[in-house]
CSV table of C-alpha atoms in Angstrom, one decimal:
chain,number,residue,atom,x,y,z
A,1,MET,CA,0.0,0.0,0.0
A,2,ASN,CA,2.7,2.4,1.1
A,3,LYS,CA,4.8,1.8,-1.9
A,4,LYS,CA,1.9,2.6,-4.2
A,5,THR,CA,1.2,6.0,-2.6
A,6,ASN,CA,4.9,6.9,-2.8
A,7,GLU,CA,4.8,6.2,-6.5
A,8,ARG,CA,1.9,8.5,-7.3
A,9,PRO,CA,3.3,10.9,-9.8
A,10,VAL,CA,3.8,14.5,-8.5
A,11,PHE,CA,3.8,17.5,-10.7
A,12,PRO,CA,7.4,19.0,-10.6
A,13,PHE,CA,7.7,22.2,-8.6
A,14,THR,CA,10.0,23.8,-11.2
A,15,SER,CA,7.5,23.3,-14.0
A,16,ILE,CA,4.8,25.4,-12.4
A,17,VAL,CA,4.1,28.5,-14.3
A,18,GLY,CA,3.6,31.8,-12.3
A,19,GLN,CA,2.4,32.0,-8.7
A,20,GLU,CA,5.8,33.3,-7.6
A,21,GLU,CA,4.5,34.7,-4.4
A,22,MET,CA,3.3,31.3,-3.2
A,23,LYS,CA,6.4,29.4,-4.4
A,24,LEU,CA,8.7,31.9,-2.5
A,25,SER,CA,6.7,31.6,0.7
A,26,LEU,CA,6.9,27.8,0.6
A,27,ILE,CA,10.6,27.7,-0.1
A,28,LEU,CA,11.4,30.2,2.7
A,29,ASN,CA,9.4,28.1,5.2
A,30,VAL,CA,11.2,25.0,4.2
A,31,ILE,CA,14.6,26.7,4.7
A,32,ASP,CA,13.5,28.0,8.2
A,33,PRO,CA,10.4,26.3,9.6
A,34,LYS,CA,10.4,28.7,12.5
A,35,ILE,CA,8.9,31.3,10.1
A,36,GLY,CA,5.6,29.7,11.1
A,37,GLY,CA,3.9,28.3,8.0
A,38,VAL,CA,2.0,29.8,5.1
A,39,MET,CA,-1.6,30.6,4.6
A,40,ILE,CA,-2.5,30.6,0.9
A,41,MET,CA,-5.7,32.3,-0.2
A,42,GLY,CA,-6.9,32.2,-3.8
A,43,ASP,CA,-9.6,31.4,-6.3
A,44,ARG,CA,-10.7,27.9,-6.9
A,45,GLY,CA,-8.7,25.9,-9.5
A,46,THR,CA,-5.5,28.0,-9.2
A,47,GLY,CA,-3.3,25.0,-8.4
A,48,LYS,CA,-2.9,25.6,-4.6
A,49,SER,CA,-2.8,22.0,-3.6
A,50,THR,CA,-0.7,21.0,-6.7
A,51,ILE,CA,2.1,23.4,-5.7
A,52,VAL,CA,2.1,22.2,-2.0
A,53,ARG,CA,2.3,18.6,-3.1
A,54,ALA,CA,5.1,19.4,-5.5
A,55,LEU,CA,7.1,21.0,-2.7
A,56,VAL,CA,7.5,17.7,-0.9
A,57,ASP,CA,9.5,16.3,-3.9
A,58,LEU,CA,12.1,19.0,-3.3
A,59,LEU,CA,12.8,18.1,0.3
A,60,PRO,CA,15.7,15.8,1.1
A,61,PRO,CA,14.9,12.4,2.8
A,62,ILE,CA,15.1,12.4,6.6
A,63,ASP,CA,16.7,9.8,9.0
A,64,VAL,CA,14.2,8.2,11.3
A,65,ILE,CA,14.1,5.3,13.7
A,66,GLU,CA,12.4,2.3,12.2
A,67,ASN,CA,8.8,1.5,13.2
A,68,ASP,CA,8.5,4.7,15.2
A,69,PRO,CA,5.1,6.4,14.6
A,70,TYR,CA,6.6,9.8,15.4
A,71,ASN,CA,9.4,9.9,12.8
A,72,SER,CA,11.9,10.3,15.7
A,73,ASP,CA,15.2,11.9,14.8
A,74,PRO,CA,18.0,9.4,15.7
A,75,TYR,CA,20.4,12.3,16.5
A,76,ASP,CA,18.2,15.1,18.1
A,77,THR,CA,16.6,14.4,21.5
A,78,GLU,CA,14.2,17.3,21.0
A,79,LEU,CA,12.7,15.4,18.1
A,80,MET,CA,12.4,12.0,19.8
A,81,SER,CA,9.4,10.4,21.3
A,82,ASP,CA,9.6,9.3,25.0
A,83,GLU,CA,9.7,5.6,24.0
A,84,ILE,CA,12.8,6.2,21.9
A,85,LEU,CA,14.5,8.2,24.6
A,86,GLU,CA,13.7,5.4,27.0
A,87,LYS,CA,15.3,2.8,24.7
A,88,ILE,CA,18.4,5.0,24.2
A,89,LYS,CA,18.8,5.3,28.0
A,90,LYS,CA,18.6,1.5,28.2
A,91,LYS,CA,21.2,1.4,25.4
A,92,GLU,CA,19.0,-0.7,23.2
A,93,ASN,CA,20.0,-1.1,19.5
A,94,LEU,CA,17.9,1.0,17.2
A,95,THR,CA,17.7,0.7,13.5
A,96,LYS,CA,17.9,3.9,11.5
A,97,ILE,CA,16.3,4.2,8.1
A,98,GLN,CA,15.7,7.0,5.6
A,99,ILE,CA,12.2,8.1,4.5
A,100,LYS,CA,10.8,10.7,2.2
A,101,THR,CA,9.9,13.9,4.1
A,102,PRO,CA,6.4,13.2,5.4
A,103,MET,CA,3.4,15.2,4.1
A,104,VAL,CA,0.1,14.8,5.8
A,105,ASP,CA,-3.2,16.0,4.3
A,106,LEU,CA,-5.7,16.9,6.9
A,107,PRO,CA,-9.2,15.8,5.8
A,108,LEU,CA,-11.9,18.5,6.2
A,109,GLY,CA,-14.1,16.3,8.5
A,110,ALA,CA,-11.3,15.2,10.8
A,111,THR,CA,-12.1,15.0,14.5
A,112,GLU,CA,-9.8,16.2,17.2
A,113,ASP,CA,-9.0,12.6,18.2
A,114,ARG,CA,-8.0,11.8,14.6
A,115,VAL,CA,-5.7,14.9,14.6
A,116,CYS,CA,-4.2,14.7,18.0
A,117,GLY,CA,-4.4,11.0,18.8
A,118,THR,CA,-6.4,9.1,21.5
A,119,ILE,CA,-5.7,7.6,24.8
A,120,ASP,CA,-7.3,4.2,25.5
A,121,ILE,CA,-8.5,4.9,29.1
A,122,GLU,CA,-9.7,1.3,29.8
A,123,LYS,CA,-6.3,-0.2,28.8
A,124,ALA,CA,-4.5,2.5,30.8
A,125,ILE,CA,-6.5,1.7,33.9
A,126,SER,CA,-6.5,-2.1,33.6
A,127,GLU,CA,-2.9,-2.6,32.5
A,128,GLY,CA,-1.4,0.5,34.1
A,129,LYS,CA,0.2,1.5,30.7
A,130,LYS,CA,-0.3,4.7,28.8
A,131,ALA,CA,-2.1,3.3,25.7
A,132,PHE,CA,-1.8,6.0,23.1
A,133,GLU,CA,-3.0,5.8,19.5
A,134,PRO,CA,-1.0,8.5,17.6
A,135,GLY,CA,-2.9,10.9,15.3
A,136,LEU,CA,-2.1,13.0,12.2
A,137,LEU,CA,0.2,15.4,14.2
A,138,ALA,CA,2.5,12.4,15.0
A,139,GLN,CA,2.6,11.4,11.3
A,140,ALA,CA,3.4,15.0,10.4
A,141,ASN,CA,6.4,15.4,12.8
A,142,ARG,CA,9.5,16.7,10.9
A,143,GLY,CA,7.4,17.1,7.7
A,144,ILE,CA,4.5,19.2,6.3
A,145,LEU,CA,0.9,19.3,7.4
A,146,TYR,CA,-1.4,20.6,4.7
A,147,VAL,CA,-4.9,21.8,5.4
A,148,ASP,CA,-7.0,22.6,2.4
A,149,GLU,CA,-10.1,24.8,3.1
A,150,VAL,CA,-8.6,25.7,6.4
A,151,ASN,CA,-11.1,28.6,6.7
A,152,LEU,CA,-13.9,25.9,6.8
A,153,LEU,CA,-12.2,24.0,9.7
A,154,ASP,CA,-13.6,24.3,13.2
A,155,ASP,CA,-11.8,27.2,15.0
A,156,HIS,CA,-10.9,25.0,17.9
A,157,LEU,CA,-9.1,22.6,15.6
A,158,VAL,CA,-7.2,25.4,13.9
A,159,ASP,CA,-6.1,26.5,17.3
A,160,VAL,CA,-4.8,23.1,18.2
A,161,LEU,CA,-2.9,22.9,14.9
A,162,LEU,CA,-1.4,26.3,15.4
A,163,ASP,CA,-0.4,25.6,19.0
A,164,SER,CA,1.4,22.4,17.9
A,165,ALA,CA,3.1,24.2,15.0
A,166,ALA,CA,4.3,27.0,17.3
A,167,SER,CA,5.5,24.8,20.2
A,168,GLY,CA,6.7,21.7,18.3
A,169,TRP,CA,4.8,19.5,20.8
A,170,ASN,CA,1.4,17.9,20.9
A,171,THR,CA,-0.2,17.2,24.3
A,172,VAL,CA,-3.2,15.0,24.7
A,173,GLU,CA,-5.0,14.8,28.1
A,174,ARG,CA,-7.9,12.5,29.0
A,175,GLU,CA,-9.2,11.7,32.5
A,176,GLY,CA,-6.0,12.8,34.2
A,177,ILE,CA,-3.7,11.0,31.9
A,178,SER,CA,-1.3,13.1,29.8
A,179,ILE,CA,0.7,12.2,26.7
A,180,CYS,CA,3.2,14.5,25.0
A,181,HIS,CA,5.1,13.9,21.8
A,182,PRO,CA,7.1,16.0,19.3
A,183,ALA,CA,5.1,17.5,16.5
A,184,ARG,CA,7.3,19.8,14.5
A,185,PHE,CA,5.9,20.5,11.1
A,186,ILE,CA,5.4,23.2,8.6
A,187,LEU,CA,1.8,24.2,8.6
A,188,ILE,CA,0.4,25.1,5.2
A,189,GLY,CA,-3.2,26.2,5.0
A,190,SER,CA,-5.1,27.1,1.9
A,191,GLY,CA,-8.6,28.5,1.2
A,192,ASN,CA,-10.9,30.4,-1.0
A,193,PRO,CA,-11.7,33.9,0.3
A,194,GLU,CA,-15.2,33.7,-1.0
A,195,GLU,CA,-15.9,31.0,1.5
A,196,GLY,CA,-15.0,33.2,4.4
A,197,GLU,CA,-11.7,34.4,6.1
A,198,LEU,CA,-10.1,33.0,9.2
A,199,ARG,CA,-10.6,34.9,12.5
A,200,PRO,CA,-7.9,37.6,12.7
A,201,GLN,CA,-6.3,36.1,15.8
A,202,LEU,CA,-5.9,32.8,14.0
A,203,LEU,CA,-4.7,34.4,10.7
A,204,ASP,CA,-2.0,36.3,12.7
A,205,ARG,CA,-0.5,33.0,13.8
A,206,PHE,CA,0.5,32.0,10.3
A,207,GLY,CA,4.0,33.2,9.5
A,208,MET,CA,3.3,34.3,5.9
A,209,HIS,CA,0.2,34.9,3.8
A,210,ALA,CA,0.4,34.4,0.0
A,211,GLN,CA,-2.4,35.5,-2.3
A,212,ILE,CA,-3.0,33.6,-5.6
A,213,LYS,CA,-4.9,35.1,-8.4
A,214,THR,CA,-6.2,33.4,-11.5
A,215,VAL,CA,-3.8,34.1,-14.4
A,216,LYS,CA,-5.4,36.5,-16.8
A,217,GLU,CA,-2.9,36.5,-19.6
A,218,PRO,CA,-4.1,34.1,-22.4
A,219,SER,CA,-0.7,32.9,-23.4
A,220,LEU,CA,0.2,32.0,-19.8
A,221,ARG,CA,-3.1,30.2,-19.4
A,222,VAL,CA,-2.5,28.1,-22.5
A,223,LYS,CA,1.0,27.2,-21.2
A,224,ILE,CA,-0.4,26.1,-17.8
A,225,VAL,CA,-3.1,23.9,-19.6
A,226,GLN,CA,-0.4,22.4,-22.0
A,227,GLN,CA,1.9,21.6,-19.1
A,228,ARG,CA,-0.9,19.8,-17.3
A,229,GLU,CA,-1.8,17.8,-20.4
A,230,LEU,CA,1.8,16.8,-21.0
A,231,PHE,CA,2.2,15.7,-17.4
A,232,GLU,CA,-1.0,13.6,-17.5
A,233,ARG,CA,-0.1,12.0,-20.8
A,234,ASN,CA,3.3,10.8,-19.6
A,235,PRO,CA,4.2,11.8,-16.0
A,236,GLN,CA,7.6,10.0,-16.0
A,237,GLU,CA,8.8,11.6,-19.2
A,238,PHE,CA,7.6,15.0,-18.0
A,239,LYS,CA,9.4,14.7,-14.7
A,240,GLU,CA,12.6,13.6,-16.4
A,241,LYS,CA,12.5,16.9,-18.4
A,242,TYR,CA,12.6,18.9,-15.2
A,243,LYS,CA,15.0,16.6,-13.2
A,244,GLU,CA,18.0,18.8,-13.5
A,245,GLU,CA,16.1,21.9,-12.4
A,246,GLN,CA,14.5,20.0,-9.5
A,247,ASN,CA,17.9,18.7,-8.3
A,248,LYS,CA,19.4,22.2,-8.5
A,249,LEU,CA,16.6,23.7,-6.5
A,250,MET,CA,16.8,20.9,-4.0
A,251,ASN,CA,20.5,21.4,-3.5
A,252,ASN,CA,19.9,25.2,-3.1
A,253,ILE,CA,17.4,24.5,-0.3
A,254,ILE,CA,19.8,22.1,1.5
A,255,THR,CA,22.7,24.6,1.2
A,256,ALA,CA,20.4,27.4,2.4
A,257,ARG,CA,19.3,25.4,5.5
A,258,LYS,CA,22.9,25.0,6.6
A,259,LYS,CA,23.8,28.6,5.7
A,260,PHE,CA,20.8,30.2,7.4
A,261,LYS,CA,22.3,30.4,11.0
A,262,ASN,CA,25.2,32.5,9.7
A,263,ILE,CA,23.2,35.2,8.0
A,264,THR,CA,23.3,38.6,9.6
A,265,ILE,CA,20.9,41.5,9.7
A,266,LYS,CA,22.0,45.0,10.8
A,267,TYR,CA,20.4,46.6,13.8
A,268,GLU,CA,19.2,49.6,11.8
A,269,LEU,CA,17.3,47.3,9.4
A,270,LEU,CA,15.6,45.6,12.4
A,271,GLU,CA,14.7,49.0,13.7
A,272,LYS,CA,13.2,50.0,10.4
A,273,ILE,CA,11.2,46.7,10.2
A,274,SER,CA,9.8,47.5,13.7
A,275,GLN,CA,9.0,51.0,12.6
A,276,ILE,CA,7.0,49.7,9.7
A,277,CYS,CA,5.1,47.3,12.0
A,278,SER,CA,4.4,50.1,14.4
A,279,GLU,CA,3.2,52.5,11.7
A,280,LEU,CA,0.9,49.8,10.4
A,281,ASN,CA,-0.5,49.2,13.9
A,282,VAL,CA,0.5,45.5,13.8
A,283,ASP,CA,-0.4,43.9,17.1
A,284,GLY,CA,2.3,42.0,19.0
A,285,LEU,CA,5.8,41.3,17.8
A,286,ARG,CA,5.2,38.3,15.5
A,287,GLY,CA,5.3,40.5,12.4
A,288,ASP,CA,8.7,41.9,13.3
A,289,MET,CA,10.2,38.4,14.0
A,290,VAL,CA,8.8,36.7,10.9
A,291,THR,CA,9.9,39.5,8.6
A,292,SER,CA,13.5,39.3,10.0
A,293,ARG,CA,13.5,35.4,9.7
A,294,ALA,CA,12.0,35.4,6.1
A,295,SER,CA,14.6,38.1,5.0
A,296,LYS,CA,17.4,35.9,6.3
A,297,ALA,CA,16.0,32.8,4.7
A,298,LEU,CA,15.9,34.6,1.3
A,299,VAL,CA,19.5,35.7,1.7
A,300,ALA,CA,20.5,32.1,2.5
A,301,PHE,CA,18.5,30.8,-0.5
A,302,GLU,CA,20.3,33.3,-2.8
A,303,ASN,CA,23.6,32.2,-1.3
A,304,ARG,CA,24.6,35.6,0.1
A,305,ASN,CA,25.6,36.6,3.6
A,306,GLU,CA,23.8,39.8,4.6
A,307,VAL,CA,20.3,41.1,4.5
A,308,THR,CA,19.7,44.2,2.3
A,309,PRO,CA,16.6,46.5,2.2
A,310,LYS,CA,15.7,44.9,-1.1
A,311,ASP,CA,15.4,41.5,0.6
A,312,ILE,CA,13.1,43.0,3.2
A,313,PHE,CA,11.0,44.6,0.5
A,314,THR,CA,10.6,41.2,-1.2
A,315,VAL,CA,9.2,39.4,1.8
A,316,ILE,CA,7.6,42.1,4.0
A,317,THR,CA,4.2,42.1,2.2
A,318,LEU,CA,3.9,38.3,2.6
A,319,CYS,CA,4.8,38.6,6.3
A,320,LEU,CA,2.5,41.6,7.2
A,321,ARG,CA,-0.5,41.9,4.9
A,322,HIS,CA,-2.7,39.5,7.0
A,323,ARG,CA,-1.8,41.2,10.3
A,324,LEU,CA,-3.3,44.6,9.4
A,325,ARG,CA,-6.6,45.6,11.1
A,326,LYS,CA,-9.4,45.3,8.5
A,327,ASP,CA,-11.3,48.5,7.8
A,328,PRO,CA,-14.5,47.6,6.0
A,329,LEU,CA,-14.7,51.0,4.4
A,330,GLU,CA,-11.1,50.9,3.0
A,331,SER,CA,-10.8,49.8,-0.6
A,332,ILE,CA,-6.9,49.9,-0.7
A,333,ASP,CA,-5.3,46.4,-0.8
A,334,SER,CA,-3.4,45.6,2.4
A,335,GLY,CA,-0.3,44.5,0.5
A,336,PHE,CA,-0.2,47.9,-1.3
A,337,LYS,CA,-0.4,49.6,2.1
A,338,VAL,CA,2.6,47.6,3.5
A,339,GLN,CA,4.7,48.6,0.4
A,340,GLU,CA,3.7,52.2,0.8
A,341,ILE,CA,4.9,52.4,4.4
A,342,PHE,CA,8.1,50.4,3.5
A,343,LYS,CA,9.0,53.0,0.8
A,344,LYS,CA,8.4,55.8,3.3
A,345,VAL,CA,10.5,54.3,6.1
A,346,PHE,CA,13.3,53.2,3.8
A,347,ASN,CA,13.2,56.2,1.4
A,348,TYR,CA,13.0,53.4,-1.2
């Protein structure tokens, strides 16, 4: 079964026409997962889920401990389940294997138990053991959790997802029994604005917000349709055509991940980012932090060493547009507003 799902052909990321804003947001989050995920809003049929699924093909395989439901990292205790830590203390022999970076699709009707996992109370009481059935958050550890139509999901469930994504841990409590396991994943949500927005306090917890619009230019639309037809006719041949570009992008991402921690950003640039957030009345400090991290991830991706105002300009709209207070009477696009203030503060 598993082998079959792994072989399902995935549209190559580098063959996707347009949607640069979304592609950039996803790549930056893969370089630095602490950016806090991406919310993608756009019309129906604009390829949102195609692009997200294509992203997984770019990620390098990860080392895990065999038969562990949490994808425990053999080298990092922060990313290990309690069971594995216990086995390491007892100096048990553990088999390490490599798997594809996990990507978990959250079904719209999922219950909290399905997402977080369940504790078998009867077994716990009768046998005195913590009988835990892991959920989707355990499967998504060290990978990507994708929620399509996130704006139609129950607010409480969105809260649970965002909490886990921010803390890197999932805690399940039932009848005085508590289980905690690592759940570090990149949260990607997508939705159609016509079906309603997320509550502002939930929206603010997503690191970046990409908007996708239907391509208007006829020649580009034709190219997109042709690409899709070629892929469906012969997926393997189509993927082979983009293999070199895919490998190049994958290597760039791997290099950028290593380089990221050495990227510097000058104090005066940080001060200007904060000034922009302040002038836009952005609540809290999340906007300042995400803009700084995303700028550094961009510099790492482009294989440079220091953040420039141009880097900040490239990412700041994606980091702040969803954090502005909505004025129902205002017709100006929030992204345009962010750019306006940026130009004023930076004399750009």
